[in-house]
Amino acid sequence: EADIYQTPRYLVIGTGKKITLECSQTMGHDKMYWYQQDPGMELHLIHYSYGVNSTEKGDLSSESTVSRIRTEHFPLTLESARPSHTSQYLCASKKEGYEQYFGPGTRLTVT
Amino acid sequence: GQQVMQIPQYQHVQEGEDFTTYCNSSTTLSNIQWYKQRPGGHPVFLIQLVKSGEVKKQKRLTFQFGEAKKNSSLHITATQTTDVGTYFCAGPGDSNYQLIWGAGTKLIIKP
């Protein structure tokens, strides 16, 4: 099983709050990704990173931001949470040419 | 832009019946990957196909990559309750660091 961790696993928060979802991997992978997914539905790429200090926006318009200061750490921040942000957020990493490894996900509910 | 279409969206089967999901890409793919996501879980890599016309088997699962490398299929023989979940195909995007995901096919076992 791959070593990629996400915290918190579940989060219920009020509208307007700032939140950071944590993602860490211990595999030394350069590429990391954030996806948004409603349960069992399509995966939507919201951010990705090729390596330290490189981040790009994905296909899904998102009001979140990311940073990649260390290889192993790729946090996602929502400056002002809204009910439309309610979803599951999946972090993934990969070595070039290989498959993506996913973390267990964070289920976010914004009330 | 590049798209990967996956059908059907859902398939209800009796336990013991077969299951098939199909992926079609708008462009030729260098490879295609398949993932399985159990209910409440995260996607887990199953296999990667690279060669034109390639067929690979994992126990009751058979994966095929089309001759033109634009389509692929996953066939499960004699489904079991442990097969329940959503099966996703994914192909490399323009940057080769991203994956373009199919929408997934949910396998549901009828009670």
PDB file of C-alpha atoms in Angstrom:
ATOM      1  CA  GLU A   1       0.000   0.000   0.000  1.00  0.00           C
ATOM      2  CA  ALA A   2       1.302   3.456  -0.946  1.00  0.00           C
ATOM      3  CA  ASP A   3       2.344   5.949   1.713  1.00  0.00           C
ATOM      4  CA  ILE A   4       0.180   8.982   1.089  1.00  0.00           C
ATOM      5  CA  TYR A   5      -1.723  10.623   3.901  1.00  0.00           C
ATOM      6  CA  GLN A   6      -4.502  13.143   4.123  1.00  0.00           C
ATOM      7  CA  THR A   7      -5.833  15.040   7.124  1.00  0.00           C
ATOM      8  CA  PRO A   8      -8.423  15.605   8.288  1.00  0.00           C
ATOM      9  CA  ARG A   9     -10.429  12.641   7.023  1.00  0.00           C
ATOM     10  CA  TYR A  10     -13.719  14.386   7.772  1.00  0.00           C
ATOM     11  CA  LEU A  11     -14.424  18.082   8.274  1.00  0.00           C
ATOM     12  CA  VAL A  12     -17.655  19.973   8.920  1.00  0.00           C
ATOM     13  CA  ILE A  13     -17.212  23.725   8.830  1.00  0.00           C
ATOM     14  CA  GLY A  14     -19.301  26.872   8.567  1.00  0.00           C
ATOM     15  CA  THR A  15     -19.564  29.142   5.538  1.00  0.00           C
ATOM     16  CA  GLY A  16     -16.813  31.742   5.258  1.00  0.00           C
ATOM     17  CA  LYS A  17     -14.190  29.846   7.227  1.00  0.00           C
ATOM     18  CA  LYS A  18     -10.664  29.360   5.944  1.00  0.00           C
ATOM     19  CA  ILE A  19      -9.522  25.738   5.786  1.00  0.00           C
ATOM     20  CA  THR A  20      -6.403  23.847   4.791  1.00  0.00           C
ATOM     21  CA  LEU A  21      -6.487  20.224   3.721  1.00  0.00           C
ATOM     22  CA  GLU A  22      -3.197  18.453   4.291  1.00  0.00           C
ATOM     23  CA  CYS A  23      -1.549  15.909   1.997  1.00  0.00           C
ATOM     24  CA  SER A  24       1.802  14.229   2.523  1.00  0.00           C
ATOM     25  CA  GLN A  25       3.620  11.408   0.772  1.00  0.00           C
ATOM     26  CA  THR A  26       6.776   9.591   1.776  1.00  0.00           C
ATOM     27  CA  MET A  27       7.583   8.066  -1.619  1.00  0.00           C
ATOM     28  CA  GLY A  28       9.638  10.982  -2.962  1.00  0.00           C
ATOM     29  CA  HIS A  29       7.243  11.448  -5.899  1.00  0.00           C
ATOM     30  CA  ASP A  30       7.670  14.662  -7.885  1.00  0.00           C
ATOM     31  CA  LYS A  31       4.129  14.829  -9.251  1.00  0.00           C
ATOM     32  CA  MET A  32       1.219  15.530  -6.937  1.00  0.00           C
ATOM     33  CA  TYR A  33      -2.447  16.185  -7.631  1.00  0.00           C
ATOM     34  CA  TRP A  34      -5.659  17.361  -5.990  1.00  0.00           C
ATOM     35  CA  TYR A  35      -8.991  16.042  -7.237  1.00  0.00           C
ATOM     36  CA  GLN A  36     -12.538  16.898  -6.258  1.00  0.00           C
ATOM     37  CA  GLN A  37     -15.028  14.041  -6.393  1.00  0.00           C
ATOM     38  CA  ASP A  38     -18.642  13.647  -5.358  1.00  0.00           C
ATOM     39  CA  PRO A  39     -19.019  10.088  -3.975  1.00  0.00           C
ATOM     40  CA  GLY A  40     -18.552   7.490  -6.719  1.00  0.00           C
ATOM     41  CA  MET A  41     -18.698  10.105  -9.441  1.00  0.00           C
ATOM     42  CA  GLU A  42     -16.240  11.608 -11.913  1.00  0.00           C
ATOM     43  CA  LEU A  43     -12.802  12.814 -10.761  1.00  0.00           C
ATOM     44  CA  HIS A  44     -12.151  16.513 -11.396  1.00  0.00           C
ATOM     45  CA  LEU A  45      -8.548  17.741 -11.341  1.00  0.00           C
ATOM     46  CA  ILE A  46      -8.302  21.041  -9.474  1.00  0.00           C
ATOM     47  CA  HIS A  47      -4.539  21.492  -8.977  1.00  0.00           C
ATOM     48  CA  TYR A  48      -1.301  19.697  -9.755  1.00  0.00           C
ATOM     49  CA  SER A  49       2.402  20.118  -9.173  1.00  0.00           C
ATOM     50  CA  TYR A  50       5.417  18.921 -11.145  1.00  0.00           C
ATOM     51  CA  GLY A  51       7.774  19.487  -8.242  1.00  0.00           C
ATOM     52  CA  VAL A  52       8.869  21.937  -5.584  1.00  0.00           C
ATOM     53  CA  ASN A  53       7.732  25.513  -6.302  1.00  0.00           C
ATOM     54  CA  SER A  54       5.697  24.459  -9.348  1.00  0.00           C
ATOM     55  CA  THR A  55       1.889  24.443  -9.225  1.00  0.00           C
ATOM     56  CA  GLU A  56      -0.758  24.564 -11.940  1.00  0.00           C
ATOM     57  CA  LYS A  57      -4.531  24.829 -12.007  1.00  0.00           C
ATOM     58  CA  GLY A  58      -6.467  21.876 -13.331  1.00  0.00           C
ATOM     59  CA  ASP A  59      -9.556  21.651 -15.467  1.00  0.00           C
ATOM     60  CA  LEU A  60     -12.096  22.389 -12.763  1.00  0.00           C
ATOM     61  CA  SER A  61     -12.394  26.013 -11.780  1.00  0.00           C
ATOM     62  CA  SER A  62     -11.710  26.201  -8.091  1.00  0.00           C
ATOM     63  CA  GLU A  63     -11.539  28.890  -5.452  1.00  0.00           C
ATOM     64  CA  SER A  64      -8.729  27.023  -3.729  1.00  0.00           C
ATOM     65  CA  THR A  65      -4.974  27.527  -3.750  1.00  0.00           C
ATOM     66  CA  VAL A  66      -2.059  25.141  -3.268  1.00  0.00           C
ATOM     67  CA  SER A  67       1.612  25.346  -2.407  1.00  0.00           C
ATOM     68  CA  ARG A  68       4.568  22.985  -2.844  1.00  0.00           C
ATOM     69  CA  ILE A  69       7.439  24.098  -0.668  1.00  0.00           C
ATOM     70  CA  ARG A  70       8.616  20.562   0.092  1.00  0.00           C
ATOM     71  CA  THR A  71       8.510  17.498  -2.138  1.00  0.00           C
ATOM     72  CA  GLU A  72       6.464  15.501   0.340  1.00  0.00           C
ATOM     73  CA  HIS A  73       3.837  18.132   1.226  1.00  0.00           C
ATOM     74  CA  PHE A  74       1.043  19.557  -0.957  1.00  0.00           C
ATOM     75  CA  PRO A  75      -1.605  21.393   1.074  1.00  0.00           C
ATOM     76  CA  LEU A  76      -4.854  22.763  -0.380  1.00  0.00           C
ATOM     77  CA  THR A  77      -6.367  25.947   1.073  1.00  0.00           C
ATOM     78  CA  LEU A  78      -9.885  27.317   0.755  1.00  0.00           C
ATOM     79  CA  GLU A  79      -9.845  30.981   1.800  1.00  0.00           C
ATOM     80  CA  SER A  80     -13.608  31.179   2.309  1.00  0.00           C
ATOM     81  CA  ALA A  81     -15.560  27.939   2.376  1.00  0.00           C
ATOM     82  CA  ARG A  82     -18.994  27.814   0.746  1.00  0.00           C
ATOM     83  CA  PRO A  83     -21.682  25.087   0.644  1.00  0.00           C
ATOM     84  CA  SER A  84     -20.766  24.465  -3.024  1.00  0.00           C
ATOM     85  CA  HIS A  85     -17.362  23.250  -1.786  1.00  0.00           C
ATOM     86  CA  THR A  86     -19.013  20.297  -0.057  1.00  0.00           C
ATOM     87  CA  SER A  87     -17.376  17.242  -1.645  1.00  0.00           C
ATOM     88  CA  GLN A  88     -14.594  14.701  -1.252  1.00  0.00           C
ATOM     89  CA  TYR A  89     -11.048  15.914  -1.919  1.00  0.00           C
ATOM     90  CA  LEU A  90      -8.507  13.326  -3.034  1.00  0.00           C
ATOM     91  CA  CYS A  91      -4.764  13.852  -3.110  1.00  0.00           C
ATOM     92  CA  ALA A  92      -2.575  11.721  -5.369  1.00  0.00           C
ATOM     93  CA  SER A  93       1.075  11.405  -6.275  1.00  0.00           C
ATOM     94  CA  LYS A  94       3.095   9.607  -8.912  1.00  0.00           C
ATOM     95  CA  LYS A  95       6.541   8.913 -10.247  1.00  0.00           C
ATOM     96  CA  GLU A  96       6.916   9.809 -13.935  1.00  0.00           C
ATOM     97  CA  GLY A  97       5.653   7.054 -16.197  1.00  0.00           C
ATOM     98  CA  TYR A  98       3.857   5.189 -13.460  1.00  0.00           C
ATOM     99  CA  GLU A  99       0.447   5.060 -11.904  1.00  0.00           C
ATOM    100  CA  GLN A 100      -1.102   7.547  -9.498  1.00  0.00           C
ATOM    101  CA  TYR A 101      -1.332   6.654  -5.817  1.00  0.00           C
ATOM    102  CA  PHE A 102      -4.269   8.155  -3.941  1.00  0.00           C
ATOM    103  CA  GLY A 103      -4.679   9.162  -0.344  1.00  0.00           C
ATOM    104  CA  PRO A 104      -7.794   8.178   1.622  1.00  0.00           C
ATOM    105  CA  GLY A 105      -9.485  11.522   0.935  1.00  0.00           C
ATOM    106  CA  THR A 106     -11.021  14.315   2.994  1.00  0.00           C
ATOM    107  CA  ARG A 107     -14.810  14.522   3.128  1.00  0.00           C
ATOM    108  CA  LEU A 108     -15.684  18.201   3.496  1.00  0.00           C
ATOM    109  CA  THR A 109     -19.106  19.503   4.467  1.00  0.00           C
ATOM    110  CA  VAL A 110     -19.709  23.245   4.506  1.00  0.00           C
ATOM    111  CA  THR A 111     -22.844  24.288   6.364  1.00  0.00           C
TER     112      THR A 111
ATOM    113  CA  GLY B   1      -9.706  19.172 -25.888  1.00  0.00           C
ATOM    114  CA  GLN B   2      -8.812  15.547 -25.343  1.00  0.00           C
ATOM    115  CA  GLN B   3     -11.635  13.440 -23.923  1.00  0.00           C
ATOM    116  CA  VAL B   4     -12.058   9.926 -22.606  1.00  0.00           C
ATOM    117  CA  MET B   5     -15.631   8.660 -22.774  1.00  0.00           C
ATOM    118  CA  GLN B   6     -16.625   5.698 -20.600  1.00  0.00           C
ATOM    119  CA  ILE B   7     -19.843   3.679 -20.801  1.00  0.00           C
ATOM    120  CA  PRO B   8     -22.097   2.605 -19.300  1.00  0.00           C
ATOM    121  CA  GLN B   9     -22.451   4.885 -16.280  1.00  0.00           C
ATOM    122  CA  TYR B  10     -24.015   2.072 -14.229  1.00  0.00           C
ATOM    123  CA  GLN B  11     -24.379  -1.661 -14.676  1.00  0.00           C
ATOM    124  CA  HIS B  12     -26.630  -3.758 -12.475  1.00  0.00           C
ATOM    125  CA  VAL B  13     -25.833  -7.471 -12.548  1.00  0.00           C
ATOM    126  CA  GLN B  14     -26.809 -10.564 -10.637  1.00  0.00           C
ATOM    127  CA  GLU B  15     -23.926 -12.109  -8.757  1.00  0.00           C
ATOM    128  CA  GLY B  16     -22.279 -14.571 -11.125  1.00  0.00           C
ATOM    129  CA  GLU B  17     -23.092 -12.592 -14.262  1.00  0.00           C
ATOM    130  CA  ASP B  18     -20.446 -10.883 -16.355  1.00  0.00           C
ATOM    131  CA  PHE B  19     -19.675  -7.146 -16.428  1.00  0.00           C
ATOM    132  CA  THR B  20     -18.037  -5.001 -19.099  1.00  0.00           C
ATOM    133  CA  THR B  21     -17.072  -1.334 -19.239  1.00  0.00           C
ATOM    134  CA  TYR B  22     -15.781   0.481 -22.315  1.00  0.00           C
ATOM    135  CA  CYS B  23     -13.549   3.502 -22.819  1.00  0.00           C
ATOM    136  CA  ASN B  24     -13.119   5.535 -25.975  1.00  0.00           C
ATOM    137  CA  SER B  25     -10.596   8.301 -26.471  1.00  0.00           C
ATOM    138  CA  SER B  26     -10.857  11.185 -28.918  1.00  0.00           C
ATOM    139  CA  THR B  27      -7.129  10.782 -29.627  1.00  0.00           C
ATOM    140  CA  THR B  28      -4.602   7.957 -29.852  1.00  0.00           C
ATOM    141  CA  LEU B  29      -3.247   7.049 -26.425  1.00  0.00           C
ATOM    142  CA  SER B  30       0.300   6.008 -25.596  1.00  0.00           C
ATOM    143  CA  ASN B  31      -1.153   3.938 -22.757  1.00  0.00           C
ATOM    144  CA  ILE B  32      -4.307   3.490 -20.730  1.00  0.00           C
ATOM    145  CA  GLN B  33      -4.694   2.809 -17.036  1.00  0.00           C
ATOM    146  CA  TRP B  34      -7.558   1.235 -15.105  1.00  0.00           C
ATOM    147  CA  TYR B  35      -8.470   1.969 -11.502  1.00  0.00           C
ATOM    148  CA  LYS B  36     -11.065   0.592  -9.085  1.00  0.00           C
ATOM    149  CA  GLN B  37     -12.755   2.605  -6.362  1.00  0.00           C
ATOM    150  CA  ARG B  38     -14.684   0.739  -3.694  1.00  0.00           C
ATOM    151  CA  PRO B  39     -17.683   2.520  -2.121  1.00  0.00           C
ATOM    152  CA  GLY B  40     -16.350   5.034   0.390  1.00  0.00           C
ATOM    153  CA  GLY B  41     -12.770   4.434  -0.741  1.00  0.00           C
ATOM    154  CA  HIS B  42     -10.231   5.950  -3.062  1.00  0.00           C
ATOM    155  CA  PRO B  43      -9.148   4.876  -6.572  1.00  0.00           C
ATOM    156  CA  VAL B  44      -6.644   2.043  -6.627  1.00  0.00           C
ATOM    157  CA  PHE B  45      -4.536   1.239  -9.667  1.00  0.00           C
ATOM    158  CA  LEU B  46      -5.341  -2.054 -11.400  1.00  0.00           C
ATOM    159  CA  ILE B  47      -3.295  -2.173 -14.583  1.00  0.00           C
ATOM    160  CA  GLN B  48      -1.650  -0.263 -17.416  1.00  0.00           C
ATOM    161  CA  LEU B  49      -1.886  -1.268 -21.084  1.00  0.00           C
ATOM    162  CA  VAL B  50       0.696   0.008 -23.528  1.00  0.00           C
ATOM    163  CA  LYS B  51       0.758  -2.068 -26.717  1.00  0.00           C
ATOM    164  CA  SER B  52      -1.720  -2.000 -29.584  1.00  0.00           C
ATOM    165  CA  GLY B  53      -4.125  -4.950 -29.274  1.00  0.00           C
ATOM    166  CA  GLU B  54      -2.773  -5.874 -25.847  1.00  0.00           C
ATOM    167  CA  VAL B  55      -4.823  -8.215 -23.656  1.00  0.00           C
ATOM    168  CA  LYS B  56      -4.001  -8.738 -19.986  1.00  0.00           C
ATOM    169  CA  LYS B  57      -5.728 -10.882 -17.392  1.00  0.00           C
ATOM    170  CA  GLN B  58      -5.903 -10.649 -13.628  1.00  0.00           C
ATOM    171  CA  LYS B  59      -7.871 -13.661 -12.385  1.00  0.00           C
ATOM    172  CA  ARG B  60     -11.479 -12.942 -13.495  1.00  0.00           C
ATOM    173  CA  LEU B  61     -10.616  -9.512 -14.974  1.00  0.00           C
ATOM    174  CA  THR B  62      -9.651  -9.152 -18.640  1.00  0.00           C
ATOM    175  CA  PHE B  63      -8.319  -5.862 -19.976  1.00  0.00           C
ATOM    176  CA  GLN B  64      -8.012  -5.028 -23.673  1.00  0.00           C
ATOM    177  CA  PHE B  65      -6.394  -2.160 -25.553  1.00  0.00           C
ATOM    178  CA  GLY B  66      -7.690  -1.569 -29.078  1.00  0.00           C
ATOM    179  CA  GLU B  67      -5.599  -1.952 -32.209  1.00  0.00           C
ATOM    180  CA  ALA B  68      -5.814   1.783 -32.882  1.00  0.00           C
ATOM    181  CA  LYS B  69      -5.004   2.558 -29.219  1.00  0.00           C
ATOM    182  CA  LYS B  70      -8.128   4.698 -28.938  1.00  0.00           C
ATOM    183  CA  ASN B  71     -10.354   2.318 -27.009  1.00  0.00           C
ATOM    184  CA  SER B  72     -10.135  -0.122 -24.165  1.00  0.00           C
ATOM    185  CA  SER B  73     -12.378  -2.445 -22.210  1.00  0.00           C
ATOM    186  CA  LEU B  74     -12.506  -4.208 -18.864  1.00  0.00           C
ATOM    187  CA  HIS B  75     -14.471  -7.446 -18.597  1.00  0.00           C
ATOM    188  CA  ILE B  76     -15.205  -9.233 -15.342  1.00  0.00           C
ATOM    189  CA  THR B  77     -16.297 -12.854 -15.541  1.00  0.00           C
ATOM    190  CA  ALA B  78     -18.724 -14.218 -12.947  1.00  0.00           C
ATOM    191  CA  THR B  79     -18.970 -11.138 -10.742  1.00  0.00           C
ATOM    192  CA  GLN B  80     -18.675 -11.444  -6.982  1.00  0.00           C
ATOM    193  CA  THR B  81     -19.706  -9.034  -4.219  1.00  0.00           C
ATOM    194  CA  THR B  82     -16.065  -8.051  -3.818  1.00  0.00           C
ATOM    195  CA  ASP B  83     -16.165  -6.593  -7.358  1.00  0.00           C
ATOM    196  CA  VAL B  84     -18.653  -3.893  -6.345  1.00  0.00           C
ATOM    197  CA  GLY B  85     -17.352  -0.375  -6.955  1.00  0.00           C
ATOM    198  CA  THR B  86     -16.637   2.126  -9.685  1.00  0.00           C
ATOM    199  CA  TYR B  87     -14.148   1.312 -12.427  1.00  0.00           C
ATOM    200  CA  PHE B  88     -12.296   4.194 -14.085  1.00  0.00           C
ATOM    201  CA  CYS B  89     -10.120   4.290 -17.171  1.00  0.00           C
ATOM    202  CA  ALA B  90      -7.567   7.066 -17.633  1.00  0.00           C
ATOM    203  CA  GLY B  91      -5.195   8.086 -20.391  1.00  0.00           C
ATOM    204  CA  PRO B  92      -2.276  10.531 -20.462  1.00  0.00           C
ATOM    205  CA  GLY B  93      -3.132  14.137 -21.171  1.00  0.00           C
ATOM    206  CA  ASP B  94      -1.251  16.577 -23.398  1.00  0.00           C
ATOM    207  CA  SER B  95       1.356  17.301 -20.731  1.00  0.00           C
ATOM    208  CA  ASN B  96       1.915  13.596 -19.940  1.00  0.00           C
ATOM    209  CA  TYR B  97       1.964  14.533 -16.262  1.00  0.00           C
ATOM    210  CA  GLN B  98      -1.809  14.544 -16.078  1.00  0.00           C
ATOM    211  CA  LEU B  99      -4.359  11.823 -16.600  1.00  0.00           C
ATOM    212  CA  ILE B 100      -7.606  12.326 -18.506  1.00  0.00           C
ATOM    213  CA  TRP B 101     -10.203  10.296 -16.628  1.00  0.00           C
ATOM    214  CA  GLY B 102     -13.289   8.539 -17.854  1.00  0.00           C
ATOM    215  CA  ALA B 103     -16.468   9.220 -15.886  1.00  0.00           C
ATOM    216  CA  GLY B 104     -16.417   5.712 -14.401  1.00  0.00           C
ATOM    217  CA  THR B 105     -18.756   2.730 -14.542  1.00  0.00           C
ATOM    218  CA  LYS B 106     -20.431   1.728 -11.320  1.00  0.00           C
ATOM    219  CA  LEU B 107     -20.867  -2.028 -10.853  1.00  0.00           C
ATOM    220  CA  ILE B 108     -23.890  -2.820  -8.721  1.00  0.00           C
ATOM    221  CA  ILE B 109     -24.806  -6.337  -7.641  1.00  0.00           C
ATOM    222  CA  LYS B 110     -28.569  -6.872  -7.531  1.00  0.00           C
ATOM    223  CA  PRO B 111     -29.800  -8.212  -4.180  1.00  0.00           C
TER     224      PRO B 111
END
